[in-house]
Short mmCIF file of C-alpha atoms in Angstrom, two decimals:
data_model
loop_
_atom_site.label_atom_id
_atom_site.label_comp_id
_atom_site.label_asym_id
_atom_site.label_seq_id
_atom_site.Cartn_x
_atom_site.Cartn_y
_atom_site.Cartn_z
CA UNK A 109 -22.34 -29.82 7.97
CA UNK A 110 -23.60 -26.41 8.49
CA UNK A 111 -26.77 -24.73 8.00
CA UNK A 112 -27.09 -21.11 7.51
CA UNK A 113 -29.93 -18.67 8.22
CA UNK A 114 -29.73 -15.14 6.67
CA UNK A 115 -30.73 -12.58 8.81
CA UNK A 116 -33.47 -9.73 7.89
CA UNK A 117 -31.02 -7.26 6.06
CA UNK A 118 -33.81 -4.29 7.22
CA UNK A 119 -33.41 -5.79 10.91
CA UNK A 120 -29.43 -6.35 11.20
CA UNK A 121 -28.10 -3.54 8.80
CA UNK A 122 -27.28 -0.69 11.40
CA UNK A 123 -25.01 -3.78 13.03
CA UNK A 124 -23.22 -4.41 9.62
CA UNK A 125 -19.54 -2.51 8.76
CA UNK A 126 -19.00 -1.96 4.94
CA UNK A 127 -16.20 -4.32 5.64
CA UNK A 128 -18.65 -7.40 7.19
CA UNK A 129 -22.17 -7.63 5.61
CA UNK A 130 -25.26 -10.03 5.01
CA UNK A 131 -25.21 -11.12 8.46
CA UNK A 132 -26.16 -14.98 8.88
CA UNK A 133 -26.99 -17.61 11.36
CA UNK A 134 -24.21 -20.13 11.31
CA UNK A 135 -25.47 -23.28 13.06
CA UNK A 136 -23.89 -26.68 13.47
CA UNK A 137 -25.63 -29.64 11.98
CA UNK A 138 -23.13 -32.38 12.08
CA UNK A 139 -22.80 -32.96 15.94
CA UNK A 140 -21.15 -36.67 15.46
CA UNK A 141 -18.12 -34.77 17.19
CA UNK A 142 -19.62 -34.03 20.70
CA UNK A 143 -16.83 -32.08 22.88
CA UNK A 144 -19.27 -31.80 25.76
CA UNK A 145 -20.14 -36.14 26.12
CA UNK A 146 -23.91 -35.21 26.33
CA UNK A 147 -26.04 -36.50 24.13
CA UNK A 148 -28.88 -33.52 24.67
CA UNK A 149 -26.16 -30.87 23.52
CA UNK A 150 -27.27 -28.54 21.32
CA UNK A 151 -24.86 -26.05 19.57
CA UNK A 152 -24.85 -22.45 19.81
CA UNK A 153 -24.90 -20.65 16.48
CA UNK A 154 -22.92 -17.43 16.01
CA UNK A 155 -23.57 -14.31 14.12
CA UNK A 156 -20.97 -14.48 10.87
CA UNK A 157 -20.93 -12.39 7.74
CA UNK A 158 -21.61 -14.39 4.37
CA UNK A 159 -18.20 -14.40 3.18
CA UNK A 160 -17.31 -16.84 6.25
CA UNK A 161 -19.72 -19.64 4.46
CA UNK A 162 -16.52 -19.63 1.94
CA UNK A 163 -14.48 -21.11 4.63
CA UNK A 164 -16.67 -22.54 7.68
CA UNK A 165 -16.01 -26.09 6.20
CA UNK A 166 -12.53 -25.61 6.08
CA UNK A 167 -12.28 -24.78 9.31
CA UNK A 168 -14.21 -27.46 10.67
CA UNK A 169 -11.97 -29.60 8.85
CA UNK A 170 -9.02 -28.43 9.79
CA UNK A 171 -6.29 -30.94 10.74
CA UNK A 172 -5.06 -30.29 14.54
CA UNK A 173 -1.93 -32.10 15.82
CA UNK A 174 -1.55 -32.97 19.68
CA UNK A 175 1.20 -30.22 20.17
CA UNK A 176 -1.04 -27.36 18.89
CA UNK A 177 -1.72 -24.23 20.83
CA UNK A 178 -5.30 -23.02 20.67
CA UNK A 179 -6.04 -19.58 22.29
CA UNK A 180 -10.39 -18.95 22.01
CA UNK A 181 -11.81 -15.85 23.30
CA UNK A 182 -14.72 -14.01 22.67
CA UNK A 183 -13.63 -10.50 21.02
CA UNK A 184 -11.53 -8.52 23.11
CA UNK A 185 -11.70 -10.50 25.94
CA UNK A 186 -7.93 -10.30 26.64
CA UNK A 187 -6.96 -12.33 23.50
CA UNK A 188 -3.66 -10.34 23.10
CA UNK A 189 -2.48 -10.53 26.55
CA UNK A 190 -3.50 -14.64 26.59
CA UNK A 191 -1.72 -15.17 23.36
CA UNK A 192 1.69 -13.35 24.49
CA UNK A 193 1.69 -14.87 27.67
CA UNK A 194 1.23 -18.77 26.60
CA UNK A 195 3.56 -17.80 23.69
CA UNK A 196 6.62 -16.93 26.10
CA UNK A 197 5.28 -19.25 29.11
CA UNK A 198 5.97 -22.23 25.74
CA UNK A 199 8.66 -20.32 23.99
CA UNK A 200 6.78 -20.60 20.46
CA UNK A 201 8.85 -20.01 17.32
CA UNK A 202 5.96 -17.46 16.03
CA UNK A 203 2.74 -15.65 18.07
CA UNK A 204 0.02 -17.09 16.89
CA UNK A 205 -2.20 -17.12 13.72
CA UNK A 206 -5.74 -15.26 13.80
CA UNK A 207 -7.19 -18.34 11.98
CA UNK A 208 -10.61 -17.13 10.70
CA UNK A 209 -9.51 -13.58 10.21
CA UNK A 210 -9.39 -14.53 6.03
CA UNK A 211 -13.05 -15.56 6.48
CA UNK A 212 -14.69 -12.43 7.49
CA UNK A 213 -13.45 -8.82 6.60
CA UNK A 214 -14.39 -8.43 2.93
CA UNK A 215 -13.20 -5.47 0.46
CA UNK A 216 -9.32 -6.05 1.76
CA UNK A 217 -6.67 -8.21 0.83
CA UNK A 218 -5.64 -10.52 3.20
CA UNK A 219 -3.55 -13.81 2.99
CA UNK A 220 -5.55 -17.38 3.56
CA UNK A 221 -5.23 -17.47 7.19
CA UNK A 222 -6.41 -20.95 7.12
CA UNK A 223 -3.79 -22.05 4.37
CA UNK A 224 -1.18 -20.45 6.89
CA UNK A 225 -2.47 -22.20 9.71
CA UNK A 226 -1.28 -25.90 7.76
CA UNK A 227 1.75 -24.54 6.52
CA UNK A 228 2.89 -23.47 10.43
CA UNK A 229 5.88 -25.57 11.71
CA UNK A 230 4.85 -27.30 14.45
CA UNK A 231 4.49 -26.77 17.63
CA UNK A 232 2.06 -24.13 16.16
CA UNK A 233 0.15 -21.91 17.94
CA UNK A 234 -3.21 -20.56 16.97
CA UNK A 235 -6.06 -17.98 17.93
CA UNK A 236 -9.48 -18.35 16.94
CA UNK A 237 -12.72 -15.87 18.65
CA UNK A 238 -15.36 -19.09 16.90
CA UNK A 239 -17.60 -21.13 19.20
CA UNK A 240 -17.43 -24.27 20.22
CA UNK A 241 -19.50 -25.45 17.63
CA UNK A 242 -17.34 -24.29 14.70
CA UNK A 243 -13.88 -24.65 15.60
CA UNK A 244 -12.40 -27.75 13.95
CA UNK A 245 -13.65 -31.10 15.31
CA UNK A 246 -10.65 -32.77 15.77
CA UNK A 247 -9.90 -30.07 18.76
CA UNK A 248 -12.27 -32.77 20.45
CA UNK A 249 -10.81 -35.81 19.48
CA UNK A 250 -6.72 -35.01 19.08
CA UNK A 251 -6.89 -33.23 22.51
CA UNK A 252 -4.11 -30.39 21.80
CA UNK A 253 -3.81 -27.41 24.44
CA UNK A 254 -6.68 -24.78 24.79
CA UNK A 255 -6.18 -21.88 26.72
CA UNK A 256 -10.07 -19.95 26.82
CA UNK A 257 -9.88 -16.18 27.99
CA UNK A 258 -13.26 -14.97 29.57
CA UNK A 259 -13.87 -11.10 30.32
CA UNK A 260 -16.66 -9.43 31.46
CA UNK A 261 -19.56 -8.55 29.14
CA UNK A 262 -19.69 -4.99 30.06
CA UNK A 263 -16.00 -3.93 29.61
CA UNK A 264 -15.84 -6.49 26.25
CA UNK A 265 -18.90 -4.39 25.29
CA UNK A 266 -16.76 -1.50 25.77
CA UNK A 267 -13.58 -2.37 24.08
CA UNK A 268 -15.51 -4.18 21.50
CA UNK A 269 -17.56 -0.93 20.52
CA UNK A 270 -14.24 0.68 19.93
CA UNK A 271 -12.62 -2.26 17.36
CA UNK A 272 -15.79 -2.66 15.91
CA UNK A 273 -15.40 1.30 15.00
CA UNK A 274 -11.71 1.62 13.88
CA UNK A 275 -11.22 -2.14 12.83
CA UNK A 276 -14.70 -3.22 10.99
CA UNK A 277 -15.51 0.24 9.86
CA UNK A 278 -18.96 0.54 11.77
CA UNK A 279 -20.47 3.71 10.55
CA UNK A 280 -23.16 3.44 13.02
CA UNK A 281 -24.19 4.98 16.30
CA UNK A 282 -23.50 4.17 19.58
CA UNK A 283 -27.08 2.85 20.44
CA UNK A 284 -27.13 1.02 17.40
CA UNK A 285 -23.98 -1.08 18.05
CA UNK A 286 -25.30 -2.02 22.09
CA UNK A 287 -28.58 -2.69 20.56
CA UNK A 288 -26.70 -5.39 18.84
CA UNK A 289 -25.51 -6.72 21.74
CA UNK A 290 -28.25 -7.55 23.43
CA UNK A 291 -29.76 -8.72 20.24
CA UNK A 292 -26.84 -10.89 20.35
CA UNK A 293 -26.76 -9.73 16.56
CA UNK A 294 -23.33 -8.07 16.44
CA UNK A 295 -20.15 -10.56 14.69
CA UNK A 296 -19.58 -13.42 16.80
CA UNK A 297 -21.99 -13.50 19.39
CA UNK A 298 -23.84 -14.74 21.35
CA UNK A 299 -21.66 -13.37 23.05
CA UNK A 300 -22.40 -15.23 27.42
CA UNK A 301 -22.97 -18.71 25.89
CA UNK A 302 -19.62 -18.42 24.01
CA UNK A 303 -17.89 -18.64 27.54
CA UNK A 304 -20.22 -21.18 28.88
CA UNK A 305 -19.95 -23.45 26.31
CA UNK A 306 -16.56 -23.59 27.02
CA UNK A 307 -16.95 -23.83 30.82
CA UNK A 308 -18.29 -26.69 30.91
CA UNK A 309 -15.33 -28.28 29.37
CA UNK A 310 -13.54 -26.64 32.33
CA UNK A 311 -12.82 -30.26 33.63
CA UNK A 312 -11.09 -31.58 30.61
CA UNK A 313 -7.47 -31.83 31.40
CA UNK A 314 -6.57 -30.35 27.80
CA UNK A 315 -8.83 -26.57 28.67
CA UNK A 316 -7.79 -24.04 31.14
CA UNK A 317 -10.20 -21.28 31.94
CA UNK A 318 -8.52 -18.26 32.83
CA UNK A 319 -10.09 -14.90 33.75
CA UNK A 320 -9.01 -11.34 31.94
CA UNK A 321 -9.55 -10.04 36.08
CA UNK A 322 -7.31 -12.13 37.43
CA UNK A 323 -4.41 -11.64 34.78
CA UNK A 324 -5.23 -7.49 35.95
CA UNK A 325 -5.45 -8.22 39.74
CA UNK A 326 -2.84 -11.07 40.16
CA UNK A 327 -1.21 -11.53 37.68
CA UNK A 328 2.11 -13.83 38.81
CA UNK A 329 -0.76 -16.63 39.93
CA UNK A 330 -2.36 -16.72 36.85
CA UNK A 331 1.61 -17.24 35.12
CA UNK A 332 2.14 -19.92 37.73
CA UNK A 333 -0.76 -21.86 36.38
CA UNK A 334 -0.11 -21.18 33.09
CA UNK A 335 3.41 -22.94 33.35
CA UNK A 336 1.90 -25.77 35.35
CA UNK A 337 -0.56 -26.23 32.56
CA UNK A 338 2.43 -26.83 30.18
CA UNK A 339 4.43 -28.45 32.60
CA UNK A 340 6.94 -25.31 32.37
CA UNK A 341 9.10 -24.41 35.30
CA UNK A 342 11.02 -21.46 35.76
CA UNK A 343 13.44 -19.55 38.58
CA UNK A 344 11.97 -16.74 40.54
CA UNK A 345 14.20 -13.97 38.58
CA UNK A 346 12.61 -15.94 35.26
CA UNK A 347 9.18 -15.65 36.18
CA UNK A 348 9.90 -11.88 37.50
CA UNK A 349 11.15 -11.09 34.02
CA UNK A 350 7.93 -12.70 32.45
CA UNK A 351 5.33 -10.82 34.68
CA UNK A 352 7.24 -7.70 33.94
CA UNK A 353 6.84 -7.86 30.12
CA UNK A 354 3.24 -8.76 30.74
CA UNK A 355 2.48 -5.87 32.66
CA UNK A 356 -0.52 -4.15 30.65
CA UNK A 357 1.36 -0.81 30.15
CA UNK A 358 4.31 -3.06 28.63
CA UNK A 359 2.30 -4.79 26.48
CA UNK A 360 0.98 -1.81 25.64
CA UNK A 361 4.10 -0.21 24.47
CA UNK A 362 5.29 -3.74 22.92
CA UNK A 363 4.21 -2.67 18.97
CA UNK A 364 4.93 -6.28 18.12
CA UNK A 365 2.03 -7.50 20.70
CA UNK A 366 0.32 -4.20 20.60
CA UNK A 367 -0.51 -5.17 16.53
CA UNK A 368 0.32 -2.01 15.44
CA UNK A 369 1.18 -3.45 11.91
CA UNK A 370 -2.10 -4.69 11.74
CA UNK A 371 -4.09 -1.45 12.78
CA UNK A 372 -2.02 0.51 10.18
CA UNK A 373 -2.99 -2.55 7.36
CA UNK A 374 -6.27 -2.61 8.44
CA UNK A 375 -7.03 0.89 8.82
CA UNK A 376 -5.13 1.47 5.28
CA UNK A 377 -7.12 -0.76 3.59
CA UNK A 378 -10.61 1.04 4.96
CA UNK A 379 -8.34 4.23 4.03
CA UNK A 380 -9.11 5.59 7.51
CA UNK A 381 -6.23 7.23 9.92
CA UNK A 382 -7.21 6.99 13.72
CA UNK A 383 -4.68 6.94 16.46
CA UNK A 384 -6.66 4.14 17.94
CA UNK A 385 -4.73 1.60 19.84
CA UNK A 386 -5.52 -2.26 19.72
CA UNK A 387 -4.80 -2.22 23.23
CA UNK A 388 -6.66 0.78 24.43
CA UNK A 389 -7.14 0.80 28.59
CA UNK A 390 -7.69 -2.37 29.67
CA UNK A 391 -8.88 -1.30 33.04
CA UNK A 392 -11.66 -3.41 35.13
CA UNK A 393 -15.45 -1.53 35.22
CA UNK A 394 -13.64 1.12 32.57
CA UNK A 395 -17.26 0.61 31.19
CA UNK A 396 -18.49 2.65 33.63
CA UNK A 397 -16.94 5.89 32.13
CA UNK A 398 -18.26 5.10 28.33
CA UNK A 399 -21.55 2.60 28.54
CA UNK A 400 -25.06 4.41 29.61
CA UNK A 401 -26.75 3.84 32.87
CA UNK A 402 -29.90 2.37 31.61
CA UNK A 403 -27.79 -0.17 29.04
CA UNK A 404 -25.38 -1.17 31.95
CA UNK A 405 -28.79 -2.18 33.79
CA UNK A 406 -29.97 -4.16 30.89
CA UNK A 407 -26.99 -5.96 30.05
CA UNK A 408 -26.82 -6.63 33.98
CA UNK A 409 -30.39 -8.78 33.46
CA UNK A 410 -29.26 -10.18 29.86
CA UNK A 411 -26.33 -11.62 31.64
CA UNK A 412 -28.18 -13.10 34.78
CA UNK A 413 -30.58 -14.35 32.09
CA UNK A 414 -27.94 -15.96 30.01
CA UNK A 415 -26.52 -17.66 33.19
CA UNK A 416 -29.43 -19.38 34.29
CA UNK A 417 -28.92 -23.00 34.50
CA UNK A 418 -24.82 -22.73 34.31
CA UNK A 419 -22.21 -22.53 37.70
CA UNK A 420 -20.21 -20.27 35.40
CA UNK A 421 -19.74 -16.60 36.72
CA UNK A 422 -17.76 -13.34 35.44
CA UNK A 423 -14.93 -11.77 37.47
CA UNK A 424 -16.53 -8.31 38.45
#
């Protein structure tokens, strides 16, 4: 089903964490599933550590049930926010379940996210950051709800260099990690074609593309669709109370959406102490403060590259 290409260990190791290591090529082989309807598709891989070989089939395999929940995102592309808004817009019993999370950090005990994932009462409501390519095929074919966050490269960049630090344990330097990026050799990317892939399932009546920029700038419109995606309606003094717990500086304070349980696991297990926060500023163009002049410039033409050929654009 899958076919897996190590990468050069000499070439990728600055971009490894003690905690995520022999980088690989995971690439789709089996495309009988198609999500997109077009016969010339052609999946994109995505930068995985070896341990995630353990469990790609799994996952691909997964059963999915028509009242599912899916929230995808790219890494900190406003996952958290997503996931606690849908969860309250559909009144789940539990926030969701970080599917793959079992797959990839190595060296600390964590449950079989996967195993959890069945065992969920139903409606359940799961997060995944995969690809199109290896989330489970019968997201394509049962047709459950998928809510897909996109963010803008730079300030993902940004917030990713930070989680990748006090999360993964990346001993490297700063260079090192946005060399990476535009390697597209850092966990999980490529990091544009993981959003366009999923735009251009935009018109499926399942997928809703919503924007990290617009949650920041307007946020009540972005709620309104969200209920009308679910077929949710609330009174005015309901939806006031929901945009006012979804206020960023809420959410930040919220240690139950915050995952402050799951820094202090993580960070125990790595036996590191940081204050870090897994939702740090979430500010638009706070990349501007942190990311280098000449890397915001490359990035700039990666992106435009990347876009070629696609209607899709980032919020700015």
């Amino acid at each position: 089903m899958f076919r897996y290409n190590y990468l050069n260990h000499d070439e990728v190791k600055r971009f490894e964490t003690p905690y995520s290591e022999n980088f690989m090529e995971v690439h789709l082989e089996d495309t009988s599933v198609n999500p997109t309807g077009n016969s010339s598709w052609k999946p994109i891989h995505c930068i995985m550590p070896s341990k995630y070989r353990l469990y790609a089939d799994r996952i691909r395999n997964l059963t999915v049930y028509e009242d599912d929940v899916w929230v995808v995102t790219f890494p900190k592309a406003g996952t958290t926010w997503t996931q606690e808004m849908v969860w309250l817009t559909v009144n789940l019993n539990e926030r969701s379940v970080f599917l793959e999370v079992c797959a990839f950090i190595s060296n600390i005990e964590k449950p079989d996210t996967i195993g959890k994932v069945e065992r969920l009462p139903r409606p359940r409501h799961i997060k995944s950051h995969l690809p199109l390519a290896l989330l489970p095929k019968q997201l394509w074919t049962v047709k459950p709800k998928i809510i897909y966050t996109a963010r803008n490269p730079k300030d993902v960049t940004t917030s990713f260099m930070h989680h990748y630090r006090h999360l993964q344990g990346f001993n490297g330097s700063q260079k090192d990690f946005l060399d990476g990026i535009l390697a597209d050799k850092i966990m999980y990317c490529p990091q544009i074609k993981h959003a366009t892939e999923f735009w251009a399932l935009s018109h499926r009546d399942h997928i809703l593309i919503l924007h990290y920029e617009d949650m920041k700038r307007n946020l009540p419109e972005v709620i309104q669709k969200v209920c009308h995606f679910f077929g949710k309606s609330y009174t005015k003094e309901q939806l006031t109370d929901l945009e006012k717990h979804l206020m960023f500086d809420t959410m930040k304070a919220n240690n139950a959406a915050n995952n402050v349980a799951l820094v202090a696991e993580v960070q125990s297990g790595m036996g590191i102490s940081t204050d870090f926060k897994f939702m740090r500023k979430g500010q638009i163009g706070a990349y501007k403060e942190e990311l280098p002049e000449e890397f915001i410039v490359k990035l700039d033409e990666f992106i435009r590259y990347q876009l070629l050929g696609t209607e899709f654009k980032y919020r700015e």
